[in-house]
PDB file of N, CA and C in Angstrom:
ATOM      1  N   UNK A   1      -4.587  11.843  10.548  1.00  0.00           N
ATOM      2  CA  UNK A   1      -5.664  12.597  10.283  1.00  0.00           C
ATOM      3  C   UNK A   1      -7.058  11.843   9.932  1.00  0.00           C
ATOM      4  N   UNK A   2      -7.947  12.608  10.952  1.00  0.00           N
ATOM      5  CA  UNK A   2      -9.413  11.830  11.255  1.00  0.00           C
ATOM      6  C   UNK A   2      -9.951  12.882  10.709  1.00  0.00           C
ATOM      7  N   UNK A   3     -11.092  12.598  10.480  1.00  0.00           N
ATOM      8  CA  UNK A   3     -12.556  13.846   9.529  1.00  0.00           C
ATOM      9  C   UNK A   3     -12.317  13.940   8.506  1.00  0.00           C
ATOM     10  N   UNK A   4     -11.655  13.892   8.092  1.00  0.00           N
ATOM     11  CA  UNK A   4     -11.778  13.823   6.236  1.00  0.00           C
ATOM     12  C   UNK A   4     -11.982  15.286   5.286  1.00  0.00           C
ATOM     13  N   UNK A   5     -11.527  15.496   4.486  1.00  0.00           N
ATOM     14  CA  UNK A   5     -11.634  17.072   3.636  1.00  0.00           C
ATOM     15  C   UNK A   5     -12.710  17.348   3.922  1.00  0.00           C
ATOM     16  N   UNK A   6     -12.679  19.270   4.083  1.00  0.00           N
ATOM     17  CA  UNK A   6     -14.527  19.538   4.003  1.00  0.00           C
ATOM     18  C   UNK A   6     -14.321  19.893   2.653  1.00  0.00           C
ATOM     19  N   UNK A   7     -13.814  20.395   2.214  1.00  0.00           N
ATOM     20  CA  UNK A   7     -13.467  21.258   0.314  1.00  0.00           C
ATOM     21  C   UNK A   7     -14.384  19.984  -0.244  1.00  0.00           C
ATOM     22  N   UNK A   8     -14.370  18.321  -0.734  1.00  0.00           N
ATOM     23  CA  UNK A   8     -14.739  17.941  -1.389  1.00  0.00           C
ATOM     24  C   UNK A   8     -16.869  18.039  -0.907  1.00  0.00           C
ATOM     25  N   UNK A   9     -16.700  18.818   0.108  1.00  0.00           N
ATOM     26  CA  UNK A   9     -18.438  18.352   0.296  1.00  0.00           C
ATOM     27  C   UNK A   9     -19.398  19.680  -1.069  1.00  0.00           C
ATOM     28  N   UNK A  10     -20.281  18.440  -1.236  1.00  0.00           N
ATOM     29  CA  UNK A  10     -21.063  18.848  -2.827  1.00  0.00           C
ATOM     30  C   UNK A  10     -21.631  20.275  -1.912  1.00  0.00           C
ATOM     31  N   UNK A  11     -22.106  21.444  -2.745  1.00  0.00           N
ATOM     32  CA  UNK A  11     -23.481  22.293  -2.432  1.00  0.00           C
ATOM     33  C   UNK A  11     -24.552  22.091  -2.432  1.00  0.00           C
ATOM     34  N   UNK A  12     -25.629  21.543  -1.439  1.00  0.00           N
ATOM     35  CA  UNK A  12     -26.677  21.006  -2.605  1.00  0.00           C
ATOM     36  C   UNK A  12     -27.218  22.607  -2.504  1.00  0.00           C
ATOM     37  N   UNK A  13     -27.800  22.561  -4.300  1.00  0.00           N
ATOM     38  CA  UNK A  13     -29.077  23.174  -4.419  1.00  0.00           C
ATOM     39  C   UNK A  13     -30.154  22.501  -4.637  1.00  0.00           C
ATOM     40  N   UNK A  14     -31.524  23.802  -5.246  1.00  0.00           N
ATOM     41  CA  UNK A  14     -32.588  23.356  -5.689  1.00  0.00           C
ATOM     42  C   UNK A  14     -33.280  22.616  -6.790  1.00  0.00           C
ATOM     43  N   UNK A  15     -31.335  22.780  -8.126  1.00  0.00           N
ATOM     44  CA  UNK A  15     -31.677  22.216  -9.245  1.00  0.00           C
ATOM     45  C   UNK A  15     -30.418  20.815  -8.982  1.00  0.00           C
ATOM     46  N   UNK A  16     -29.942  20.250  -7.616  1.00  0.00           N
ATOM     47  CA  UNK A  16     -28.772  19.369  -8.075  1.00  0.00           C
ATOM     48  C   UNK A  16     -29.937  18.346  -8.753  1.00  0.00           C
ATOM     49  N   UNK A  17     -28.658  17.600  -9.147  1.00  0.00           N
ATOM     50  CA  UNK A  17     -29.474  16.684  -9.809  1.00  0.00           C
ATOM     51  C   UNK A  17     -30.723  16.071 -10.761  1.00  0.00           C
ATOM     52  N   UNK A  18     -30.484  17.539 -11.041  1.00  0.00           N
ATOM     53  CA  UNK A  18     -32.177  17.632 -12.330  1.00  0.00           C
ATOM     54  C   UNK A  18     -31.259  18.709 -13.435  1.00  0.00           C
ATOM     55  N   UNK A  19     -31.875  17.944 -14.586  1.00  0.00           N
ATOM     56  CA  UNK A  19     -31.716  17.981 -15.491  1.00  0.00           C
ATOM     57  C   UNK A  19     -32.110  19.978 -16.299  1.00  0.00           C
ATOM     58  N   UNK A  20     -31.633  19.941 -17.631  1.00  0.00           N
ATOM     59  CA  UNK A  20     -32.521  21.567 -17.999  1.00  0.00           C
ATOM     60  C   UNK A  20     -33.827  21.830 -18.023  1.00  0.00           C
ATOM     61  N   UNK A  21     -33.571  20.270 -18.837  1.00  0.00           N
ATOM     62  CA  UNK A  21     -35.042  20.119 -19.479  1.00  0.00           C
ATOM     63  C   UNK A  21     -36.113  19.768 -18.144  1.00  0.00           C
ATOM     64  N   UNK A  22     -35.785  19.482 -16.592  1.00  0.00           N
ATOM     65  CA  UNK A  22     -36.344  19.362 -16.096  1.00  0.00           C
ATOM     66  C   UNK A  22     -36.744  20.741 -15.372  1.00  0.00           C
ATOM     67  N   UNK A  23     -35.972  21.335 -14.872  1.00  0.00           N
ATOM     68  CA  UNK A  23     -35.931  23.246 -14.399  1.00  0.00           C
ATOM     69  C   UNK A  23     -36.878  23.891 -15.835  1.00  0.00           C
ATOM     70  N   UNK A  24     -36.580  23.628 -16.932  1.00  0.00           N
ATOM     71  CA  UNK A  24     -37.512  24.590 -17.948  1.00  0.00           C
ATOM     72  C   UNK A  24     -39.096  23.894 -17.635  1.00  0.00           C
ATOM     73  N   UNK A  25     -38.940  22.106 -17.696  1.00  0.00           N
ATOM     74  CA  UNK A  25     -40.466  21.834 -17.269  1.00  0.00           C
ATOM     75  C   UNK A  25     -41.063  22.728 -16.413  1.00  0.00           C
ATOM     76  N   UNK A  26     -40.799  22.164 -14.657  1.00  0.00           N
ATOM     77  CA  UNK A  26     -41.126  23.571 -13.522  1.00  0.00           C
ATOM     78  C   UNK A  26     -41.509  25.145 -13.803  1.00  0.00           C
ATOM     79  N   UNK A  27     -40.528  25.835 -14.561  1.00  0.00           N
ATOM     80  CA  UNK A  27     -40.831  26.307 -14.847  1.00  0.00           C
ATOM     81  C   UNK A  27     -41.929  26.913 -16.075  1.00  0.00           C
ATOM     82  N   UNK A  28     -42.570  25.823 -17.102  1.00  0.00           N
ATOM     83  CA  UNK A  28     -43.219  26.302 -17.726  1.00  0.00           C
ATOM     84  C   UNK A  28     -44.481  25.997 -17.041  1.00  0.00           C
ATOM     85  N   UNK A  29     -44.623  24.924 -16.423  1.00  0.00           N
ATOM     86  CA  UNK A  29     -45.630  24.530 -15.403  1.00  0.00           C
ATOM     87  C   UNK A  29     -45.919  25.539 -14.061  1.00  0.00           C
ATOM     88  N   UNK A  30     -45.319  25.888 -14.308  1.00  0.00           N
ATOM     89  CA  UNK A  30     -45.801  26.563 -12.873  1.00  0.00           C
ATOM     90  C   UNK A  30     -45.688  28.272 -13.319  1.00  0.00           C
ATOM     91  N   UNK A  31     -44.777  29.329 -14.281  1.00  0.00           N
ATOM     92  CA  UNK A  31     -44.862  30.355 -14.573  1.00  0.00           C
ATOM     93  C   UNK A  31     -43.697  30.983 -13.933  1.00  0.00           C
ATOM     94  N   UNK A  32     -43.579  31.879 -14.577  1.00  0.00           N
ATOM     95  CA  UNK A  32     -42.488  32.930 -14.074  1.00  0.00           C
ATOM     96  C   UNK A  32     -42.520  34.417 -14.126  1.00  0.00           C
ATOM     97  N   UNK A  33     -42.652  34.998 -13.656  1.00  0.00           N
ATOM     98  CA  UNK A  33     -42.926  36.876 -13.503  1.00  0.00           C
ATOM     99  C   UNK A  33     -41.527  37.196 -13.559  1.00  0.00           C
ATOM    100  N   UNK A  34     -41.101  38.136 -14.227  1.00  0.00           N
ATOM    101  CA  UNK A  34     -40.200  39.180 -14.208  1.00  0.00           C
ATOM    102  C   UNK A  34     -40.007  40.512 -13.453  1.00  0.00           C
ATOM    103  N   UNK A  35     -40.218  41.612 -12.996  1.00  0.00           N
ATOM    104  CA  UNK A  35     -40.539  42.880 -13.519  1.00  0.00           C
ATOM    105  C   UNK A  35     -39.359  44.105 -13.023  1.00  0.00           C
ATOM    106  N   UNK A  36     -40.085  45.111 -13.885  1.00  0.00           N
ATOM    107  CA  UNK A  36     -38.851  45.986 -13.576  1.00  0.00           C
ATOM    108  C   UNK A  36     -39.260  47.005 -13.207  1.00  0.00           C
ATOM    109  N   UNK A  37     -38.479  48.373 -13.481  1.00  0.00           N
ATOM    110  CA  UNK A  37     -39.221  49.777 -13.678  1.00  0.00           C
ATOM    111  C   UNK A  37     -37.803  49.926 -13.861  1.00  0.00           C
ATOM    112  N   UNK A  38     -36.944  51.251 -14.425  1.00  0.00           N
ATOM    113  CA  UNK A  38     -35.547  51.718 -14.852  1.00  0.00           C
ATOM    114  C   UNK A  38     -36.509  53.405 -15.159  1.00  0.00           C
ATOM    115  N   UNK A  39     -35.896  54.668 -14.732  1.00  0.00           N
ATOM    116  CA  UNK A  39     -36.009  55.071 -14.367  1.00  0.00           C
ATOM    117  C   UNK A  39     -35.171  56.176 -14.793  1.00  0.00           C
ATOM    118  N   UNK A  40     -35.061  57.030 -15.619  1.00  0.00           N
ATOM    119  CA  UNK A  40     -34.346  57.768 -15.898  1.00  0.00           C
ATOM    120  C   UNK A  40     -34.277  59.534 -15.565  1.00  0.00           C
ATOM    121  N   UNK A  41     -33.473  60.446 -14.496  1.00  0.00           N
ATOM    122  CA  UNK A  41     -33.861  61.182 -14.236  1.00  0.00           C
ATOM    123  C   UNK A  41     -32.647  62.557 -13.935  1.00  0.00           C
ATOM    124  N   UNK A  42     -32.400  63.241 -14.093  1.00  0.00           N
ATOM    125  CA  UNK A  42     -32.134  64.369 -13.909  1.00  0.00           C
ATOM    126  C   UNK A  42     -32.383  65.706 -12.444  1.00  0.00           C
ATOM    127  N   UNK A  43     -31.795  65.215 -11.994  1.00  0.00           N
ATOM    128  CA  UNK A  43     -31.668  66.114 -10.708  1.00  0.00           C
ATOM    129  C   UNK A  43     -33.332  65.364 -10.419  1.00  0.00           C
ATOM    130  N   UNK A  44     -34.541  65.843 -10.081  1.00  0.00           N
ATOM    131  CA  UNK A  44     -35.500  65.948  -9.012  1.00  0.00           C
ATOM    132  C   UNK A  44     -36.596  65.651 -10.754  1.00  0.00           C
ATOM    133  N   UNK A  45     -35.595  65.524 -11.430  1.00  0.00           N
ATOM    134  CA  UNK A  45     -36.947  65.981 -13.496  1.00  0.00           C
ATOM    135  C   UNK A  45     -36.736  64.557 -13.641  1.00  0.00           C
ATOM    136  N   UNK A  46     -38.002  63.683 -13.997  1.00  0.00           N
ATOM    137  CA  UNK A  46     -38.230  62.388 -14.735  1.00  0.00           C
ATOM    138  C   UNK A  46     -37.992  62.506 -15.951  1.00  0.00           C
ATOM    139  N   UNK A  47     -37.247  62.601 -16.335  1.00  0.00           N
ATOM    140  CA  UNK A  47     -37.135  61.738 -18.138  1.00  0.00           C
ATOM    141  C   UNK A  47     -37.510  60.925 -18.778  1.00  0.00           C
ATOM    142  N   UNK A  48     -38.030  59.695 -18.504  1.00  0.00           N
ATOM    143  CA  UNK A  48     -38.054  58.758 -19.366  1.00  0.00           C
ATOM    144  C   UNK A  48     -38.739  57.921 -17.540  1.00  0.00           C
ATOM    145  N   UNK A  49     -39.037  57.074 -17.453  1.00  0.00           N
ATOM    146  CA  UNK A  49     -39.610  55.783 -17.132  1.00  0.00           C
ATOM    147  C   UNK A  49     -40.441  54.684 -18.090  1.00  0.00           C
ATOM    148  N   UNK A  50     -40.007  53.689 -17.655  1.00  0.00           N
ATOM    149  CA  UNK A  50     -40.299  52.277 -18.479  1.00  0.00           C
ATOM    150  C   UNK A  50     -40.877  51.092 -18.047  1.00  0.00           C
ATOM    151  N   UNK A  51     -41.392  50.807 -17.551  1.00  0.00           N
ATOM    152  CA  UNK A  51     -41.761  49.343 -16.942  1.00  0.00           C
ATOM    153  C   UNK A  51     -41.902  48.995 -17.797  1.00  0.00           C
ATOM    154  N   UNK A  52     -41.030  47.161 -17.658  1.00  0.00           N
ATOM    155  CA  UNK A  52     -41.063  45.981 -17.886  1.00  0.00           C
ATOM    156  C   UNK A  52     -41.735  45.479 -17.142  1.00  0.00           C
ATOM    157  N   UNK A  53     -42.563  43.753 -17.929  1.00  0.00           N
ATOM    158  CA  UNK A  53     -43.027  42.786 -17.299  1.00  0.00           C
ATOM    159  C   UNK A  53     -43.145  41.699 -18.255  1.00  0.00           C
ATOM    160  N   UNK A  54     -42.441  40.754 -17.428  1.00  0.00           N
ATOM    161  CA  UNK A  54     -42.289  39.584 -18.768  1.00  0.00           C
ATOM    162  C   UNK A  54     -42.614  38.460 -17.774  1.00  0.00           C
ATOM    163  N   UNK A  55     -43.665  38.167 -18.889  1.00  0.00           N
ATOM    164  CA  UNK A  55     -44.124  36.148 -18.090  1.00  0.00           C
ATOM    165  C   UNK A  55     -43.954  35.268 -19.088  1.00  0.00           C
ATOM    166  N   UNK A  56     -43.012  34.394 -18.214  1.00  0.00           N
ATOM    167  CA  UNK A  56     -42.602  33.314 -18.621  1.00  0.00           C
ATOM    168  C   UNK A  56     -44.025  31.674 -18.745  1.00  0.00           C
ATOM    169  N   UNK A  57     -44.294  31.395 -19.573  1.00  0.00           N
ATOM    170  CA  UNK A  57     -45.051  30.041 -18.645  1.00  0.00           C
ATOM    171  C   UNK A  57     -45.896  29.482 -19.984  1.00  0.00           C
ATOM    172  N   UNK A  58     -46.126  28.174 -20.346  1.00  0.00           N
ATOM    173  CA  UNK A  58     -46.896  27.685 -21.004  1.00  0.00           C
ATOM    174  C   UNK A  58     -47.787  28.139 -21.872  1.00  0.00           C
ATOM    175  N   UNK A  59     -48.318  27.869 -22.701  1.00  0.00           N
ATOM    176  CA  UNK A  59     -49.796  28.396 -23.336  1.00  0.00           C
ATOM    177  C   UNK A  59     -50.652  27.804 -22.489  1.00  0.00           C
ATOM    178  N   UNK A  60     -50.557  26.423 -21.721  1.00  0.00           N
ATOM    179  CA  UNK A  60     -51.828  26.627 -21.499  1.00  0.00           C
ATOM    180  C   UNK A  60     -51.934  26.982 -20.167  1.00  0.00           C
ATOM    181  N   UNK A  61     -50.820  27.158 -19.398  1.00  0.00           N
ATOM    182  CA  UNK A  61     -50.441  28.391 -17.905  1.00  0.00           C
ATOM    183  C   UNK A  61     -51.340  29.130 -18.370  1.00  0.00           C
ATOM    184  N   UNK A  62     -50.467  29.609 -19.856  1.00  0.00           N
ATOM    185  CA  UNK A  62     -51.027  31.718 -19.905  1.00  0.00           C
ATOM    186  C   UNK A  62     -52.901  30.986 -20.220  1.00  0.00           C
ATOM    187  N   UNK A  63     -53.193  30.351 -20.537  1.00  0.00           N
ATOM    188  CA  UNK A  63     -54.398  30.806 -20.968  1.00  0.00           C
ATOM    189  C   UNK A  63     -55.368  30.388 -19.632  1.00  0.00           C
ATOM    190  N   UNK A  64     -55.022  29.355 -18.546  1.00  0.00           N
ATOM    191  CA  UNK A  64     -55.949  29.149 -17.061  1.00  0.00           C
ATOM    192  C   UNK A  64     -55.592  30.765 -16.994  1.00  0.00           C
ATOM    193  N   UNK A  65     -54.561  31.579 -17.383  1.00  0.00           N
ATOM    194  CA  UNK A  65     -54.572  33.390 -16.210  1.00  0.00           C
ATOM    195  C   UNK A  65     -55.241  33.510 -16.970  1.00  0.00           C
ATOM    196  N   UNK A  66     -56.227  33.512 -17.975  1.00  0.00           N
ATOM    197  CA  UNK A  66     -56.780  34.511 -19.026  1.00  0.00           C
ATOM    198  C   UNK A  66     -55.820  35.087 -20.223  1.00  0.00           C
ATOM    199  N   UNK A  67     -54.681  34.593 -20.093  1.00  0.00           N
ATOM    200  CA  UNK A  67     -53.622  35.731 -21.152  1.00  0.00           C
ATOM    201  C   UNK A  67     -53.748  35.158 -22.338  1.00  0.00           C
ATOM    202  N   UNK A  68     -54.345  35.976 -23.425  1.00  0.00           N
ATOM    203  CA  UNK A  68     -54.361  34.794 -25.132  1.00  0.00           C
ATOM    204  C   UNK A  68     -54.297  35.903 -25.759  1.00  0.00           C
ATOM    205  N   UNK A  69     -53.745  36.588 -25.727  1.00  0.00           N
ATOM    206  CA  UNK A  69     -53.890  37.861 -26.731  1.00  0.00           C
ATOM    207  C   UNK A  69     -53.163  37.432 -28.316  1.00  0.00           C
ATOM    208  N   UNK A  70     -52.230  36.272 -28.532  1.00  0.00           N
ATOM    209  CA  UNK A  70     -51.966  36.135 -29.844  1.00  0.00           C
ATOM    210  C   UNK A  70     -52.998  35.197 -30.660  1.00  0.00           C
ATOM    211  N   UNK A  71     -53.879  34.705 -29.819  1.00  0.00           N
ATOM    212  CA  UNK A  71     -55.184  34.243 -30.841  1.00  0.00           C
ATOM    213  C   UNK A  71     -56.096  35.399 -31.090  1.00  0.00           C
ATOM    214  N   UNK A  72     -55.728  36.354 -31.283  1.00  0.00           N
ATOM    215  CA  UNK A  72     -56.111  37.845 -32.170  1.00  0.00           C
ATOM    216  C   UNK A  72     -55.414  37.771 -32.674  1.00  0.00           C
ATOM    217  N   UNK A  73     -54.373  38.384 -32.850  1.00  0.00           N
ATOM    218  CA  UNK A  73     -53.133  38.625 -33.331  1.00  0.00           C
ATOM    219  C   UNK A  73     -53.065  38.929 -34.501  1.00  0.00           C
ATOM    220  N   UNK A  74     -53.853  39.357 -35.298  1.00  0.00           N
ATOM    221  CA  UNK A  74     -53.763  38.548 -37.018  1.00  0.00           C
ATOM    222  C   UNK A  74     -52.706  39.033 -37.266  1.00  0.00           C
ATOM    223  N   UNK A  75     -51.479  39.893 -36.739  1.00  0.00           N
ATOM    224  CA  UNK A  75     -49.697  39.128 -37.286  1.00  0.00           C
ATOM    225  C   UNK A  75     -49.603  38.401 -37.216  1.00  0.00           C
ATOM    226  N   UNK A  76     -49.908  37.421 -35.877  1.00  0.00           N
ATOM    227  CA  UNK A  76     -49.901  36.102 -35.731  1.00  0.00           C
ATOM    228  C   UNK A  76     -50.424  34.723 -36.431  1.00  0.00           C
ATOM    229  N   UNK A  77     -51.804  35.449 -36.604  1.00  0.00           N
ATOM    230  CA  UNK A  77     -52.918  34.623 -37.246  1.00  0.00           C
ATOM    231  C   UNK A  77     -53.119  34.027 -38.265  1.00  0.00           C
ATOM    232  N   UNK A  78     -52.122  34.851 -39.115  1.00  0.00           N
ATOM    233  CA  UNK A  78     -52.349  34.818 -40.623  1.00  0.00           C
ATOM    234  C   UNK A  78     -53.353  35.430 -41.212  1.00  0.00           C
ATOM    235  N   UNK A  79     -54.136  36.588 -40.196  1.00  0.00           N
ATOM    236  CA  UNK A  79     -54.708  37.275 -40.945  1.00  0.00           C
ATOM    237  C   UNK A  79     -55.001  39.098 -41.300  1.00  0.00           C
ATOM    238  N   UNK A  80     -53.904  39.035 -41.066  1.00  0.00           N
ATOM    239  CA  UNK A  80     -52.820  40.240 -41.617  1.00  0.00           C
ATOM    240  C   UNK A  80     -53.762  40.950 -43.360  1.00  0.00           C
ATOM    241  N   UNK A  81     -53.027  39.549 -44.086  1.00  0.00           N
ATOM    242  CA  UNK A  81     -53.435  40.216 -45.149  1.00  0.00           C
ATOM    243  C   UNK A  81     -55.001  40.802 -45.841  1.00  0.00           C
ATOM    244  N   UNK A  82     -55.973  39.886 -45.370  1.00  0.00           N
ATOM    245  CA  UNK A  82     -57.390  39.703 -45.550  1.00  0.00           C
ATOM    246  C   UNK A  82     -57.667  41.498 -44.525  1.00  0.00           C
ATOM    247  N   UNK A  83     -57.364  41.487 -43.530  1.00  0.00           N
ATOM    248  CA  UNK A  83     -57.596  42.986 -42.413  1.00  0.00           C
ATOM    249  C   UNK A  83     -56.690  43.720 -44.007  1.00  0.00           C
ATOM    250  N   UNK A  84     -55.421  43.684 -44.280  1.00  0.00           N
ATOM    251  CA  UNK A  84     -55.342  44.815 -45.209  1.00  0.00           C
ATOM    252  C   UNK A  84     -56.026  45.025 -46.233  1.00  0.00           C
ATOM    253  N   UNK A  85     -56.833  43.800 -46.867  1.00  0.00           N
ATOM    254  CA  UNK A  85     -57.509  44.731 -47.788  1.00  0.00           C
ATOM    255  C   UNK A  85     -59.165  44.680 -47.876  1.00  0.00           C
ATOM    256  N   UNK A  86     -59.485  44.179 -46.384  1.00  0.00           N
ATOM    257  CA  UNK A  86     -60.880  45.331 -45.888  1.00  0.00           C
ATOM    258  C   UNK A  86     -60.221  46.699 -45.873  1.00  0.00           C
ATOM    259  N   UNK A  87     -58.992  46.902 -45.119  1.00  0.00           N
ATOM    260  CA  UNK A  87     -58.798  48.119 -44.538  1.00  0.00           C
ATOM    261  C   UNK A  87     -59.247  49.277 -46.245  1.00  0.00           C
ATOM    262  N   UNK A  88     -58.201  48.775 -46.673  1.00  0.00           N
ATOM    263  CA  UNK A  88     -57.734  48.763 -48.371  1.00  0.00           C
ATOM    264  C   UNK A  88     -59.241  49.513 -48.844  1.00  0.00           C
ATOM    265  N   UNK A  89     -60.826  48.282 -48.990  1.00  0.00           N
ATOM    266  CA  UNK A  89     -62.021  48.294 -49.637  1.00  0.00           C
ATOM    267  C   UNK A  89     -62.618  49.754 -48.475  1.00  0.00           C
ATOM    268  N   UNK A  90     -62.595  49.636 -47.454  1.00  0.00           N
ATOM    269  CA  UNK A  90     -63.060  50.616 -46.060  1.00  0.00           C
ATOM    270  C   UNK A  90     -62.554  51.720 -46.277  1.00  0.00           C
ATOM    271  N   UNK A  91     -61.395  51.998 -47.101  1.00  0.00           N
ATOM    272  CA  UNK A  91     -61.000  53.287 -47.158  1.00  0.00           C
ATOM    273  C   UNK A  91     -61.254  54.363 -48.325  1.00  0.00           C
ATOM    274  N   UNK A  92     -61.606  52.877 -50.026  1.00  0.00           N
ATOM    275  CA  UNK A  92     -61.997  53.603 -50.637  1.00  0.00           C
ATOM    276  C   UNK A  92     -63.509  53.697 -50.507  1.00  0.00           C
ATOM    277  N   UNK A  93     -64.242  53.445 -49.888  1.00  0.00           N
ATOM    278  CA  UNK A  93     -66.027  53.553 -49.571  1.00  0.00           C
ATOM    279  C   UNK A  93     -65.482  54.717 -49.376  1.00  0.00           C
ATOM    280  N   UNK A  94     -65.025  54.801 -47.938  1.00  0.00           N
ATOM    281  CA  UNK A  94     -65.658  56.719 -47.516  1.00  0.00           C
ATOM    282  C   UNK A  94     -64.665  57.532 -48.716  1.00  0.00           C
ATOM    283  N   UNK A  95     -64.120  56.885 -49.134  1.00  0.00           N
ATOM    284  CA  UNK A  95     -63.139  58.187 -50.439  1.00  0.00           C
ATOM    285  C   UNK A  95     -64.990  58.879 -50.667  1.00  0.00           C
ATOM    286  N   UNK A  96     -65.236  57.339 -51.618  1.00  0.00           N
ATOM    287  CA  UNK A  96     -66.102  57.823 -52.889  1.00  0.00           C
ATOM    288  C   UNK A  96     -67.516  58.295 -51.929  1.00  0.00           C
ATOM    289  N   UNK A  97     -67.817  57.543 -50.809  1.00  0.00           N
ATOM    290  CA  UNK A  97     -68.744  58.576 -50.185  1.00  0.00           C
ATOM    291  C   UNK A  97     -68.650  59.677 -49.723  1.00  0.00           C
ATOM    292  N   UNK A  98     -67.036  59.994 -49.268  1.00  0.00           N
ATOM    293  CA  UNK A  98     -67.421  61.642 -48.399  1.00  0.00           C
ATOM    294  C   UNK A  98     -67.531  62.672 -50.228  1.00  0.00           C
ATOM    295  N   UNK A  99     -66.798  62.195 -50.871  1.00  0.00           N
ATOM    296  CA  UNK A  99     -67.008  62.692 -52.825  1.00  0.00           C
ATOM    297  C   UNK A  99     -68.278  63.070 -52.748  1.00  0.00           C
ATOM    298  N   UNK A 100     -69.266  62.207 -52.833  1.00  0.00           N
ATOM    299  CA  UNK A 100     -70.569  61.577 -53.122  1.00  0.00           C
ATOM    300  C   UNK A 100     -70.984  62.768 -52.406  1.00  0.00           C
ATOM    301  N   UNK A 101     -70.855  63.217 -51.144  1.00  0.00           N
ATOM    302  CA  UNK A 101     -71.630  64.020 -49.890  1.00  0.00           C
ATOM    303  C   UNK A 101     -70.904  65.477 -50.414  1.00  0.00           C
ATOM    304  N   UNK A 102     -69.607  65.799 -51.057  1.00  0.00           N
ATOM    305  CA  UNK A 102     -68.876  67.374 -51.090  1.00  0.00           C
ATOM    306  C   UNK A 102     -69.861  67.156 -52.301  1.00  0.00           C
ATOM    307  N   UNK A 103     -70.237  66.599 -53.552  1.00  0.00           N
ATOM    308  CA  UNK A 103     -71.041  67.068 -54.456  1.00  0.00           C
ATOM    309  C   UNK A 103     -72.684  67.237 -54.619  1.00  0.00           C
ATOM    310  N   UNK A 104     -73.104  66.688 -53.631  1.00  0.00           N
ATOM    311  CA  UNK A 104     -74.199  67.121 -52.969  1.00  0.00           C
ATOM    312  C   UNK A 104     -74.425  67.712 -52.244  1.00  0.00           C
ATOM    313  N   UNK A 105     -73.566  68.163 -51.510  1.00  0.00           N
ATOM    314  CA  UNK A 105     -73.246  69.979 -50.936  1.00  0.00           C
ATOM    315  C   UNK A 105     -73.435  70.703 -51.886  1.00  0.00           C
ATOM    316  N   UNK A 106     -72.956  70.567 -52.583  1.00  0.00           N
ATOM    317  CA  UNK A 106     -72.446  71.359 -53.543  1.00  0.00           C
ATOM    318  C   UNK A 106     -73.606  71.615 -54.601  1.00  0.00           C
ATOM    319  N   UNK A 107     -74.259  71.027 -54.811  1.00  0.00           N
ATOM    320  CA  UNK A 107     -75.261  71.222 -55.367  1.00  0.00           C
ATOM    321  C   UNK A 107     -76.513  71.471 -54.851  1.00  0.00           C
ATOM    322  N   UNK A 108     -76.339  71.459 -53.778  1.00  0.00           N
ATOM    323  CA  UNK A 108     -77.661  71.704 -52.694  1.00  0.00           C
ATOM    324  C   UNK A 108     -77.347  73.304 -52.746  1.00  0.00           C
ATOM    325  N   UNK A 109     -75.947  73.959 -52.355  1.00  0.00           N
ATOM    326  CA  UNK A 109     -75.331  74.916 -52.020  1.00  0.00           C
ATOM    327  C   UNK A 109     -75.540  76.032 -53.801  1.00  0.00           C
ATOM    328  N   UNK A 110     -75.786  75.699 -55.032  1.00  0.00           N
ATOM    329  CA  UNK A 110     -76.225  76.273 -55.594  1.00  0.00           C
ATOM    330  C   UNK A 110     -77.883  76.076 -55.758  1.00  0.00           C
ATOM    331  N   UNK A 111     -78.698  75.316 -56.245  1.00  0.00           N
ATOM    332  CA  UNK A 111     -80.004  76.116 -55.687  1.00  0.00           C
ATOM    333  C   UNK A 111     -80.429  76.692 -54.911  1.00  0.00           C
TER     334      UNK A 111
END
């Protein structure tokens, strides 16, 4: 039997010899985008359309691309409590001003 067994050949892949950490590092360094559209239709009438866009990258790579929404998101930055308190104060001021305006208009109508 000359030649050897062809069933023992290793199949080479782009990740052969790479650990999961290596693959993850490459993905985070370069970034990966997954996009898809889902649509539900009955006959020719579209009932639902969903667009899905997913970007996986490192924080540094995302910032390079101009994506930094998490820096200004109050729920992620810990500012949500301050914003809620400021919002409540503003709502109270608006109610006070509206009450005062109503009383001024009522006084003006009586005069």
